[in-house]
Short mmCIF file of C-alpha atoms in Angstrom, two decimals:
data_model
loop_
_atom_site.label_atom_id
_atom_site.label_comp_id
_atom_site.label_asym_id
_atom_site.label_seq_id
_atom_site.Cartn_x
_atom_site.Cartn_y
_atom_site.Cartn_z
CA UNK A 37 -4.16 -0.67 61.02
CA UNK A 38 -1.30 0.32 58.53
CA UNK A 39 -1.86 2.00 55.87
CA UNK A 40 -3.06 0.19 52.29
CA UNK A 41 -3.38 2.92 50.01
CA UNK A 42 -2.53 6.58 50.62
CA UNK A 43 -4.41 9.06 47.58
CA UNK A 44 -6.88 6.54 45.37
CA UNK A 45 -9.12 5.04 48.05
CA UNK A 46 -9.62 1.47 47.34
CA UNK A 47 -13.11 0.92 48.52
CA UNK A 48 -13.49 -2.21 50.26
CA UNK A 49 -11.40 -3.34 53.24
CA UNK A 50 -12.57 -3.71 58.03
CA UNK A 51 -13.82 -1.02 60.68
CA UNK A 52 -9.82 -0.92 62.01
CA UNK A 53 -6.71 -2.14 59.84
CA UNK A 54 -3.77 -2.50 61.80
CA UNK A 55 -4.51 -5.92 63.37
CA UNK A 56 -4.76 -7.58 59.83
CA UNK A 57 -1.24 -6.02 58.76
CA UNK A 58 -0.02 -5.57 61.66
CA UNK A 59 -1.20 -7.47 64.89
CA UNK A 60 -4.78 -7.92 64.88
CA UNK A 61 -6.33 -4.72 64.73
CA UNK A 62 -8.94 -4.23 62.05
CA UNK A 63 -7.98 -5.04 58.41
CA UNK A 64 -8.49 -2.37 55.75
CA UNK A 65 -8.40 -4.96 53.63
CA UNK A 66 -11.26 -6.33 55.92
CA UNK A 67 -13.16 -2.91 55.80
CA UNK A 68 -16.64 -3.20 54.26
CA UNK A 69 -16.32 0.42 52.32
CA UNK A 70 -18.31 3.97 53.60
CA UNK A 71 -22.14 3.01 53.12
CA UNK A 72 -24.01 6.03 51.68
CA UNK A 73 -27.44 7.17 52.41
CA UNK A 74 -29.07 4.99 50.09
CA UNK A 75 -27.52 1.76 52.30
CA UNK A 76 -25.47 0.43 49.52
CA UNK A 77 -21.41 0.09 49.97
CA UNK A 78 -19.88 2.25 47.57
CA UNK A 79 -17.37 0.27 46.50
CA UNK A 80 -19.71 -2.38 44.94
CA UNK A 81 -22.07 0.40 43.45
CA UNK A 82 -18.94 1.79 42.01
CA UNK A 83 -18.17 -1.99 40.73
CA UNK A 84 -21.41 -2.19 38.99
CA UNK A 85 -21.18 0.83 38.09
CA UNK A 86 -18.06 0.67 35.75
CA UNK A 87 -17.77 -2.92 35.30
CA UNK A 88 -17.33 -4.17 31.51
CA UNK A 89 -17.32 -7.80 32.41
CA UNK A 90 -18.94 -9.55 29.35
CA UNK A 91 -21.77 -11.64 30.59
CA UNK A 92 -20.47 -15.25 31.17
CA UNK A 93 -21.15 -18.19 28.75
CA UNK A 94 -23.62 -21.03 29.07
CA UNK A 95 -19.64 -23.17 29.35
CA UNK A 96 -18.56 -20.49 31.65
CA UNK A 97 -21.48 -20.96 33.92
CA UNK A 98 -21.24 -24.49 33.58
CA UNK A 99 -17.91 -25.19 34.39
CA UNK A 100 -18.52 -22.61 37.71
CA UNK A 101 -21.60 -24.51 38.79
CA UNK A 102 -19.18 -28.15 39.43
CA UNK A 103 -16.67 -25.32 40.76
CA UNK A 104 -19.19 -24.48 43.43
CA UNK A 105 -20.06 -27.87 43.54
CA UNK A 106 -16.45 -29.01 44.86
CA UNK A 107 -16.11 -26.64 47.01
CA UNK A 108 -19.57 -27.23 48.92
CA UNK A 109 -18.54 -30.53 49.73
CA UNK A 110 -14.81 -29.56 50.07
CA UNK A 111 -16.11 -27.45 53.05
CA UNK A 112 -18.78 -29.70 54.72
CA UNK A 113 -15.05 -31.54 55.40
CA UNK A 114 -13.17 -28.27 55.92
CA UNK A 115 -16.09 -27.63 58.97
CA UNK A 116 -15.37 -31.18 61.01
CA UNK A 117 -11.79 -30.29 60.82
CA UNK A 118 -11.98 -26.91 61.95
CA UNK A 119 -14.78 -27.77 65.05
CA UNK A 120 -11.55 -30.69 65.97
CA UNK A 121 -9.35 -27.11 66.16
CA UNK A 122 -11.53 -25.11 67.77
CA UNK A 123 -12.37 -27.44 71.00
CA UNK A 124 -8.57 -27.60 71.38
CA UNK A 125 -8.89 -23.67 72.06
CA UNK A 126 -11.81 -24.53 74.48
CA UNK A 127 -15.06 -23.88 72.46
CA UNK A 128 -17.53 -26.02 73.35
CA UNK A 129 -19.47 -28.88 71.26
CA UNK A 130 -22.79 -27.72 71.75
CA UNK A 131 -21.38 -23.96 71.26
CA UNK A 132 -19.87 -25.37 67.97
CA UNK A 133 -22.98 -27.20 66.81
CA UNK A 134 -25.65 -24.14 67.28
CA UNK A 135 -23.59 -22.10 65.77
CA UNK A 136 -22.52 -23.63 62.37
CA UNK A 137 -25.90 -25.15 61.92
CA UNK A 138 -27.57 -24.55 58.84
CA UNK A 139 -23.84 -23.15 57.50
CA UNK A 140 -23.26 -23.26 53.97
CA UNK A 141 -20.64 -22.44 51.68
CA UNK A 142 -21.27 -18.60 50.69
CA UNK A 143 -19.74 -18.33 46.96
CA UNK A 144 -20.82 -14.34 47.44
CA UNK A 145 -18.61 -13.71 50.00
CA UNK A 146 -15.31 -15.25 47.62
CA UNK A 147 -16.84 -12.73 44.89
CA UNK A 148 -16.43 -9.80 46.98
CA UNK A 149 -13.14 -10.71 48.27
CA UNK A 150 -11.61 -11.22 45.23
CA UNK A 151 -13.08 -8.24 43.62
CA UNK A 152 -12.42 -5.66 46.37
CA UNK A 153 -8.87 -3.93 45.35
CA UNK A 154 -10.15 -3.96 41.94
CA UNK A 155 -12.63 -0.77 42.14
CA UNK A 156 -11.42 2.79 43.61
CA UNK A 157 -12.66 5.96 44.15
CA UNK A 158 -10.85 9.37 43.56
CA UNK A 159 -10.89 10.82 47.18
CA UNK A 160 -13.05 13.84 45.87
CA UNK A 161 -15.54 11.43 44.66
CA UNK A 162 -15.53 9.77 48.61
CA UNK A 163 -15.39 12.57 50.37
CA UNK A 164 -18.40 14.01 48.14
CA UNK A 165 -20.40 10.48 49.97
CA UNK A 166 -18.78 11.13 53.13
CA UNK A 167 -19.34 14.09 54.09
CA UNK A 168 -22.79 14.63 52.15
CA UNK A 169 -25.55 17.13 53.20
CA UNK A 170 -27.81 14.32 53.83
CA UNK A 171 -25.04 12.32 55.81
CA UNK A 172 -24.07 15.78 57.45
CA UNK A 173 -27.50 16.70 58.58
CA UNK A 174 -28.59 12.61 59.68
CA UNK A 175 -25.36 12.76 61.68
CA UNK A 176 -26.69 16.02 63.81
CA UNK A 177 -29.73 14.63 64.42
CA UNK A 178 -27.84 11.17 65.56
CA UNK A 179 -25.94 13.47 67.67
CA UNK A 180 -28.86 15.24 69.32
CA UNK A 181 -30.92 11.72 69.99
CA UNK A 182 -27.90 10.10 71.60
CA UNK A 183 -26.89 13.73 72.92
CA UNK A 184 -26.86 12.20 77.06
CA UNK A 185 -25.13 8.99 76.43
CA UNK A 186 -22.56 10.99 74.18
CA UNK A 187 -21.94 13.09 76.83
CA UNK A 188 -20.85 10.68 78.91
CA UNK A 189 -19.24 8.30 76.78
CA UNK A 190 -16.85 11.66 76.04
CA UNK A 191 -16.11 12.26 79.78
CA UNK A 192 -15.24 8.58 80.37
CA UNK A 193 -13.05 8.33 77.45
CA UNK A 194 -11.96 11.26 75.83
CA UNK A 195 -13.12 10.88 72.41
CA UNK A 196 -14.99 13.75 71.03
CA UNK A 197 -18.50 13.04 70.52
CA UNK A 198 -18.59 14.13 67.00
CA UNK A 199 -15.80 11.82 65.84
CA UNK A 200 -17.56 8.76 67.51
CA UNK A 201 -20.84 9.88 65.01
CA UNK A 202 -18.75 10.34 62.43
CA UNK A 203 -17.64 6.80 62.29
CA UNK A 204 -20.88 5.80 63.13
CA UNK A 205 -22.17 7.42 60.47
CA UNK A 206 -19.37 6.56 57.86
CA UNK A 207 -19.28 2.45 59.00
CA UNK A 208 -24.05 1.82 59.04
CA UNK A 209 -25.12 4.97 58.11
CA UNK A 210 -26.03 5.67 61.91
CA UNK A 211 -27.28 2.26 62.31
CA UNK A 212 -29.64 1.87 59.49
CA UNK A 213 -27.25 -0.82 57.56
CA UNK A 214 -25.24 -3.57 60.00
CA UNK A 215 -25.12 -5.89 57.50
CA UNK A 216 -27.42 -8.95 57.87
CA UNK A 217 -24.91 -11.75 56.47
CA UNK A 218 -24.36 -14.71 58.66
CA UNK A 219 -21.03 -14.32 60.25
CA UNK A 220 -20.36 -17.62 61.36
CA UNK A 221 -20.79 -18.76 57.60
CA UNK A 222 -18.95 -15.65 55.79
CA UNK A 223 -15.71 -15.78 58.10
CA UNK A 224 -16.40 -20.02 57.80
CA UNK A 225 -16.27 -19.58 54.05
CA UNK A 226 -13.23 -16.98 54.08
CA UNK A 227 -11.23 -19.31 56.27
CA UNK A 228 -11.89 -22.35 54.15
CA UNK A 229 -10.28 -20.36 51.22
CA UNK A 230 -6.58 -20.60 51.24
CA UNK A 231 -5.82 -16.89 50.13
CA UNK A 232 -6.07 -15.39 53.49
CA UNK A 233 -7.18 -18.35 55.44
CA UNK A 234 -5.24 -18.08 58.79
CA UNK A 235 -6.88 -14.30 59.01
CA UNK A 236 -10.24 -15.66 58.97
CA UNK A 237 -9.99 -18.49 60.88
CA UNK A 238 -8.47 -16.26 63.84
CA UNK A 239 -11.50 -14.41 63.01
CA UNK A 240 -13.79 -17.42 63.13
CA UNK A 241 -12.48 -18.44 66.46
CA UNK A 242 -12.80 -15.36 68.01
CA UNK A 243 -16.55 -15.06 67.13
CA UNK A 244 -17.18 -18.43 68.67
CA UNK A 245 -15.65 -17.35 71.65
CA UNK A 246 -17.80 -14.13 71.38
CA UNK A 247 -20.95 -16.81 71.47
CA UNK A 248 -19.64 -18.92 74.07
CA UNK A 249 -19.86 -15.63 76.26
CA UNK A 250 -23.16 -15.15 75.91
CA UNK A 251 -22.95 -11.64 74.49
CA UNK A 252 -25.23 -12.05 71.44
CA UNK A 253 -27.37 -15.87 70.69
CA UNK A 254 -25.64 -17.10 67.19
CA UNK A 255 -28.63 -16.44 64.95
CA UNK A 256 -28.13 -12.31 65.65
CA UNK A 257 -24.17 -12.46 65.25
CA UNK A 258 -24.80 -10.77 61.61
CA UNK A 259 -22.81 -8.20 59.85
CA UNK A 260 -21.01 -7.71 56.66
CA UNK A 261 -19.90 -9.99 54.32
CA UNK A 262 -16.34 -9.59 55.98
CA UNK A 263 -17.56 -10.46 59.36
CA UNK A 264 -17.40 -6.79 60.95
CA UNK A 265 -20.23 -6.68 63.26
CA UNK A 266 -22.65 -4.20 64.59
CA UNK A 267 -23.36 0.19 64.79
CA UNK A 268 -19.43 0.39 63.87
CA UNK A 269 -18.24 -2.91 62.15
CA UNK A 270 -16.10 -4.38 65.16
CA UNK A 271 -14.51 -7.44 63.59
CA UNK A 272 -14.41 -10.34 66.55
CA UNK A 273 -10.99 -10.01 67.83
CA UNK A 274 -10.92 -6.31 67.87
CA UNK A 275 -14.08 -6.78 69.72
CA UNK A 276 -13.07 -9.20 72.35
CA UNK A 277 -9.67 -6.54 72.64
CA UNK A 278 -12.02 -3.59 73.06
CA UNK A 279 -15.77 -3.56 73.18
CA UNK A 280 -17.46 -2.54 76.08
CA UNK A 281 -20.18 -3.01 78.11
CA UNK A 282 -21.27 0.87 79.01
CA UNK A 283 -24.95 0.16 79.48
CA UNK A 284 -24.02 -2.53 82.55
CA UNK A 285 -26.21 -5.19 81.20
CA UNK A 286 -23.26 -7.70 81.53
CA UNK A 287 -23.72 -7.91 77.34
CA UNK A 288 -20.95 -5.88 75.07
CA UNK A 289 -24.23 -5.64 72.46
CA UNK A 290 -22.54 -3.85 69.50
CA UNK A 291 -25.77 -5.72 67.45
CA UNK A 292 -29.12 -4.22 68.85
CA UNK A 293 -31.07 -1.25 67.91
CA UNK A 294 -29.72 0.51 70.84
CA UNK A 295 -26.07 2.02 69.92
CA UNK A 296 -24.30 2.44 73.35
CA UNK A 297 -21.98 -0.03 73.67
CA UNK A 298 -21.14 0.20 70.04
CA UNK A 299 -20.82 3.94 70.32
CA UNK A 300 -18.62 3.55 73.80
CA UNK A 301 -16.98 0.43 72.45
CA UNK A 302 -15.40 2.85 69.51
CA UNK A 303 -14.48 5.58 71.50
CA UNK A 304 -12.41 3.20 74.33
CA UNK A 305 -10.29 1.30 70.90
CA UNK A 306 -9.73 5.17 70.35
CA UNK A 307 -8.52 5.96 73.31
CA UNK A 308 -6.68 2.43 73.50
CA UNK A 309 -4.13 3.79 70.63
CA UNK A 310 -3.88 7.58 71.71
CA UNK A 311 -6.87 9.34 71.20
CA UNK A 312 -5.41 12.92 72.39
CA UNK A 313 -8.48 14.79 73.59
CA UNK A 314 -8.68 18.62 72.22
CA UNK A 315 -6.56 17.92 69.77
CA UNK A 316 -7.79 18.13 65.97
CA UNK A 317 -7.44 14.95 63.51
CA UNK A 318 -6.13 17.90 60.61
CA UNK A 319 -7.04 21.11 59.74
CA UNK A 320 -7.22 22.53 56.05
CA UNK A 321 -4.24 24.97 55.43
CA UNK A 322 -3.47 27.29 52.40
CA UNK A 323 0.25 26.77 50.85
CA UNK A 324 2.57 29.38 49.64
CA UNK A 325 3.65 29.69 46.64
CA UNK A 326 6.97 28.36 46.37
CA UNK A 327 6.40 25.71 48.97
CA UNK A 328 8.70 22.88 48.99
CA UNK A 329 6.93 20.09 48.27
CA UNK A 330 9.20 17.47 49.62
CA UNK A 331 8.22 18.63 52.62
CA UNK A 332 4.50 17.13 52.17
CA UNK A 333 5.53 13.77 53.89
CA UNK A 334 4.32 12.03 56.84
CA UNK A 335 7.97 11.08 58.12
CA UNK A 336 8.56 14.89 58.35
CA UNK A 337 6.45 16.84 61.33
CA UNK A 338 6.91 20.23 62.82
CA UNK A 339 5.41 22.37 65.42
CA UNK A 340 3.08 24.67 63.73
CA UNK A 341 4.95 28.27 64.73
CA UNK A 342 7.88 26.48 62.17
CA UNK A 343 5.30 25.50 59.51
CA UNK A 344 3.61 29.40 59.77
CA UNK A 345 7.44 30.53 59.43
CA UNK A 346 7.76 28.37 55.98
CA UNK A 347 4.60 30.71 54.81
CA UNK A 348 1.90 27.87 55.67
CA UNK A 349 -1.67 29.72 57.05
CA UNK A 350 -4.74 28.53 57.98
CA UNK A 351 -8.12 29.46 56.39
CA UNK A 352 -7.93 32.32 58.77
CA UNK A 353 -4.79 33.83 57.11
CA UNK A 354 -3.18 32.89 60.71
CA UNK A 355 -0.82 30.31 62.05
CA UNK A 356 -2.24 27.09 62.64
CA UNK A 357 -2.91 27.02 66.69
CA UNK A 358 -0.62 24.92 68.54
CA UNK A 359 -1.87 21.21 69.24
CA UNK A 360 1.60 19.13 68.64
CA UNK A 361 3.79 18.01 65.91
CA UNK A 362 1.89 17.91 62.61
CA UNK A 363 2.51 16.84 59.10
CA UNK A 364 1.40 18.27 55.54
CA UNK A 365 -0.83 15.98 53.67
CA UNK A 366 -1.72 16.60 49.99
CA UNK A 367 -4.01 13.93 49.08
CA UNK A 368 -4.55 14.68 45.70
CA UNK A 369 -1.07 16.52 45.19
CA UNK A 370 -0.42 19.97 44.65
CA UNK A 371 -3.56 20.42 42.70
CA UNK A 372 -5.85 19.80 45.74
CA UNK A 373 -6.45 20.14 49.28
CA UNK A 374 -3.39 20.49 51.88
CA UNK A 375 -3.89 19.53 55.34
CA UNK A 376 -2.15 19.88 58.55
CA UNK A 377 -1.90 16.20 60.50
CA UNK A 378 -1.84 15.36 63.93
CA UNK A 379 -1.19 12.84 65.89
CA UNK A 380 -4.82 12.07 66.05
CA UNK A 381 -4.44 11.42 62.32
CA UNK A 382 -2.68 8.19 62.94
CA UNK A 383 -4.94 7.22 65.75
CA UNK A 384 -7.76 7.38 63.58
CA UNK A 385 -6.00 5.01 60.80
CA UNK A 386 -6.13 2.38 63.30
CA UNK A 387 -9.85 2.37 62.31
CA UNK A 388 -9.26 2.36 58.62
CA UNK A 389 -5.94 3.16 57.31
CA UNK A 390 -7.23 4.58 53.99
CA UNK A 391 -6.27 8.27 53.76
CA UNK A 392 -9.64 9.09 52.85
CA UNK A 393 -11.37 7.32 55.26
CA UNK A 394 -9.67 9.64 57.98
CA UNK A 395 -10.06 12.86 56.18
CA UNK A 396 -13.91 11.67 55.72
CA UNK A 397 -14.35 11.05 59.53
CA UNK A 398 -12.38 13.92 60.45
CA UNK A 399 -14.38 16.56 57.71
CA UNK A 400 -17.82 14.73 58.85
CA UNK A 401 -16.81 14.94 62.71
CA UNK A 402 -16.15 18.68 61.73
CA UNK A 403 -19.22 19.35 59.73
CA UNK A 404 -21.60 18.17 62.16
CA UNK A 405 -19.79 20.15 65.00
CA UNK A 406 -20.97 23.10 62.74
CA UNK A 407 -17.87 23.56 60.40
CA UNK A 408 -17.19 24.71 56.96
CA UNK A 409 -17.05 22.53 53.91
CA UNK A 410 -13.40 22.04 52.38
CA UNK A 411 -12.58 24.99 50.63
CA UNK A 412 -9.68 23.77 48.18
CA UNK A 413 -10.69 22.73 44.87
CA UNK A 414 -9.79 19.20 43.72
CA UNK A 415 -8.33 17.96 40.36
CA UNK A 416 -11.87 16.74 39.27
CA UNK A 417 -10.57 15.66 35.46
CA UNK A 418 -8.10 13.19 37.28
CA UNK A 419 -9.99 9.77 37.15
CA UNK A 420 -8.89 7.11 40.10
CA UNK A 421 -6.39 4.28 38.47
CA UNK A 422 -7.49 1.00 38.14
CA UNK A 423 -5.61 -1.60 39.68
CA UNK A 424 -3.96 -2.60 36.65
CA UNK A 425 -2.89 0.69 36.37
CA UNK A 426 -1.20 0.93 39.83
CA UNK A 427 1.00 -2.31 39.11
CA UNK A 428 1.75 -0.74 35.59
CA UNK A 429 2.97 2.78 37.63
CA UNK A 430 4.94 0.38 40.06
CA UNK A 431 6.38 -1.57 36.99
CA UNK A 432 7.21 1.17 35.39
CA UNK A 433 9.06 3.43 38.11
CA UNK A 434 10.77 0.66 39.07
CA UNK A 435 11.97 -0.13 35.12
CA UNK A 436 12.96 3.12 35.53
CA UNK A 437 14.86 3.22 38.57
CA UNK A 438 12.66 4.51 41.44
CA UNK A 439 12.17 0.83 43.35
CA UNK A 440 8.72 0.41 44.67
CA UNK A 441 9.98 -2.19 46.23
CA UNK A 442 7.02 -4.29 45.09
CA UNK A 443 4.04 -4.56 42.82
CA UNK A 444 1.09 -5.16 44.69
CA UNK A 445 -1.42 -2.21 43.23
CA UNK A 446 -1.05 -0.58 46.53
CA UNK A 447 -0.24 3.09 46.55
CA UNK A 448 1.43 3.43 49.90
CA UNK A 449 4.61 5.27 51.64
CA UNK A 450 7.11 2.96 49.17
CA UNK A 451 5.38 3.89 45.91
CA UNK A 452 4.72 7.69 47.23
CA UNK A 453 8.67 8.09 47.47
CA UNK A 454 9.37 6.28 44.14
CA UNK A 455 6.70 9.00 42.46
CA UNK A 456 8.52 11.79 44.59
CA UNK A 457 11.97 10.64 43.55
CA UNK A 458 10.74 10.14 39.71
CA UNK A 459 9.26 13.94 39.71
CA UNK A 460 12.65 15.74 41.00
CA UNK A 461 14.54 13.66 38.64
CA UNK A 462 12.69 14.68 36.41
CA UNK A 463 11.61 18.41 36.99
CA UNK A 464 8.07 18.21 38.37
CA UNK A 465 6.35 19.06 41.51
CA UNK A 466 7.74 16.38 44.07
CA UNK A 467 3.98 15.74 45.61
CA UNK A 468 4.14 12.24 45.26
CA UNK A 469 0.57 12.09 43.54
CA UNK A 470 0.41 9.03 41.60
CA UNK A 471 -2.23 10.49 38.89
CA UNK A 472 -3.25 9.01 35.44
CA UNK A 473 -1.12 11.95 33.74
CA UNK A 474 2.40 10.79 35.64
CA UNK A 475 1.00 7.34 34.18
CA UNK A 476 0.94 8.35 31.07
CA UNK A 477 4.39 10.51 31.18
CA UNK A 478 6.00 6.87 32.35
CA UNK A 479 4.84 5.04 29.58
#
């Protein structure tokens, strides 16, 4: 899962992103968003939350009702074509038939796709959900229920038990929200839309296949309006690549009320990218003064004995402890939190390549294991961009000779080292934090 955006979470996108960008991992574009205690996704309480839409006109509502209209019978066609596709990959007619029965056209599902990238979050604001006291204290009693199985889930694959909870806790609240959409008729109606339709339908055909197996009957394959499935939103082909069936039942059951599989299915994808046991995802450092900030790039990693010598401490006031090459991460720029990376950083973006998302499982894996809460301040009057005004920042650095080298909204490596660039040219902290106040300096 590669990364989407780096410092303004966009807050909807798959349980594991590189296979989407990539190779068929898990899509952060695919990722249904951190649910919160309450059981709502936060990136569609955040959408309702700030949304100015005027309500639409009796024309308006007209005009989208024969929309609808067209496309319901546009995809009772859509469906014989694609069951014609799918028993040419071997799925079965009577496999086929049980499970699109009673499958509709889901006009929901396009309206969350199409609004996801609109909404974001600053990563204060997320990592205020994330890592919550309630979500904090849920997550050690999860830990302590499931405390035996952990314990040997962790033996067999490496993965420290608290990060497994963390995502748990981060993807269904520790099981208490699944998602209870259809996902034979969400990834149906995603795949009959052309804007990411070969995704989907890969999708759609793995689930089938996931049915044909027997693993769960079609009428309990539910999930998220994305089609990630279960305790840790698996999306199908990440789950035929990697789930597992730890409880020996013959079943990879990622759905039920019991989490083990789910829970032992995460840890092996972990460990299937290069989970390095012991080793920390980050750890919160203190800067020195005059540190170079150039240096706060994720192409640029040093032992930690040669980051102490360039004046970086821990917490402690002491050297970071040794657990490989690491990185310094400033996620809100110089204003905010630093970081040390690992390696395990980049394992965990496999999961959800949002930079948030991985500080959130990493600080929630840390909180329940009994640590501290981030000590750094944050630059709270900073408000997240909207989308608009990420293209705007791209159009304008570009205008002004720092290439983005596109302008997709998307606040990744590219536009970080366009911001950089556009701050030493011009005399400012080179942090590479694309903030509403370097906005407003470019217009």
């Amino acid at each position: 899962m590669r990364r989407w955006v780096a410092f303004s979470m966009v807050m909807a996108g798959s349980a594991m992103a590189a296979e989407a960008a990539a190779a068929n991992s898990l899509a952060a574009s695919e990722h249904p968003g951190t649910i919160n205690e309450e059981g709502q996704n936060d990136s569609f309480q955040l959408a309702s939350a700030t949304s100015l839409r005027p309500a639409a006109k009796p024309v308006a509502l007209q005009a989208r009702a024969v929309e609808q209209a067209a496309a319901e019978r546009d995809f009772k066609g859509w469906i014989t074509d694609f069951k014609g596709r799918a028993m040419t990959q071997g799925i079965s007619p009577p496999v086929l038939d049980k499970a699109f029965d009673g499958v509709v056209y889901d006009p929901e599902v396009i309206r969350r796709d199409r609004n996801q990238s609109e909404f974001t979050k600053t990563i204060w604001d997320y990592l205020d959900s994330a890592a919550s006291a309630l979500r904090v204290k849920n997550g050690k009693a999860a830990l302590r229920q499931q405390q035996a199985r952990l314990a040997q889930i962790e033996a067999q694959f490496g993965v420290e038990k608290e990060i497994v909870v963390a995502i748990w806790g981060l993807e269904s609240s520790y099981g208490a929200f699944r998602g209870k959409m259809n996902v034979i008729r969400s990834l149906a109606t995603l795949a009959f839309d052309s804007r990411r339709g070969a995704f989907f339908e890969g999708q759609l055909l793995a689930a089938l296949k996931i049915l044909q197996a027997g693993d769960v009957p079609a009428r309990e394959m539910t999930g998220s309006w994305a089609g990630a499935m279960g305790h840790t939103q698996f999306i199908p082909t990440s789950y035929l690549d990697y789930a597992v069936d730890f409880t020996g039942d013959g079943k990879r059951d990622i759905w039920s009320d019991d989490p083990a599989d789910a829970l032992a299915s995460t840890a092996a994808y972990l460990k299937q990218f290069g989970w390095v046991t012991g080793q920390p995802w980050g750890v919160e450092v203190v800067l020195p003064k005059h540190f170079d900030y150039t240096l706060a790039d994720r192409e640029i990693e040093k032992p930690p004995a040669d980051w102490a010598a360039l004046g970086i401490r821990g917490l402690d006031g002491h050297a970071v402890q040794d657990h490989g090459p690491a990185s310094i991460l400033l996620p809100a720029g110089s204003e905010g939190a630093a970081f040390m990376i690992f390696r395990n950083f980049a394992v965990l973006e496999r999961y959800n390549t949002a930079d948030a998302y991985v500080i959130g499982v990493g600080h929630l894996a840390d909180r329940i294991k009994g640590g501290a809460p981030i000590k750094s301040g944050w630059p709270r009057s900073d408000r997240a961009l909207s989308l608009a005004e990420r293209e705007e920042m791209q159009t304008r650095l570009t205008r002004a000779g720092f290439d983005t080298e596109g302008i997709d909204g998307k606040i990744g490596p590219k536009t970080i080292g366009a911001v950089r660039a556009y701050q030493v040219a011009n005399g400012l902290t080179p942090d590479g934090y694309a903030s509403p106040r370097l906005l407003e300096r470019l217009r």
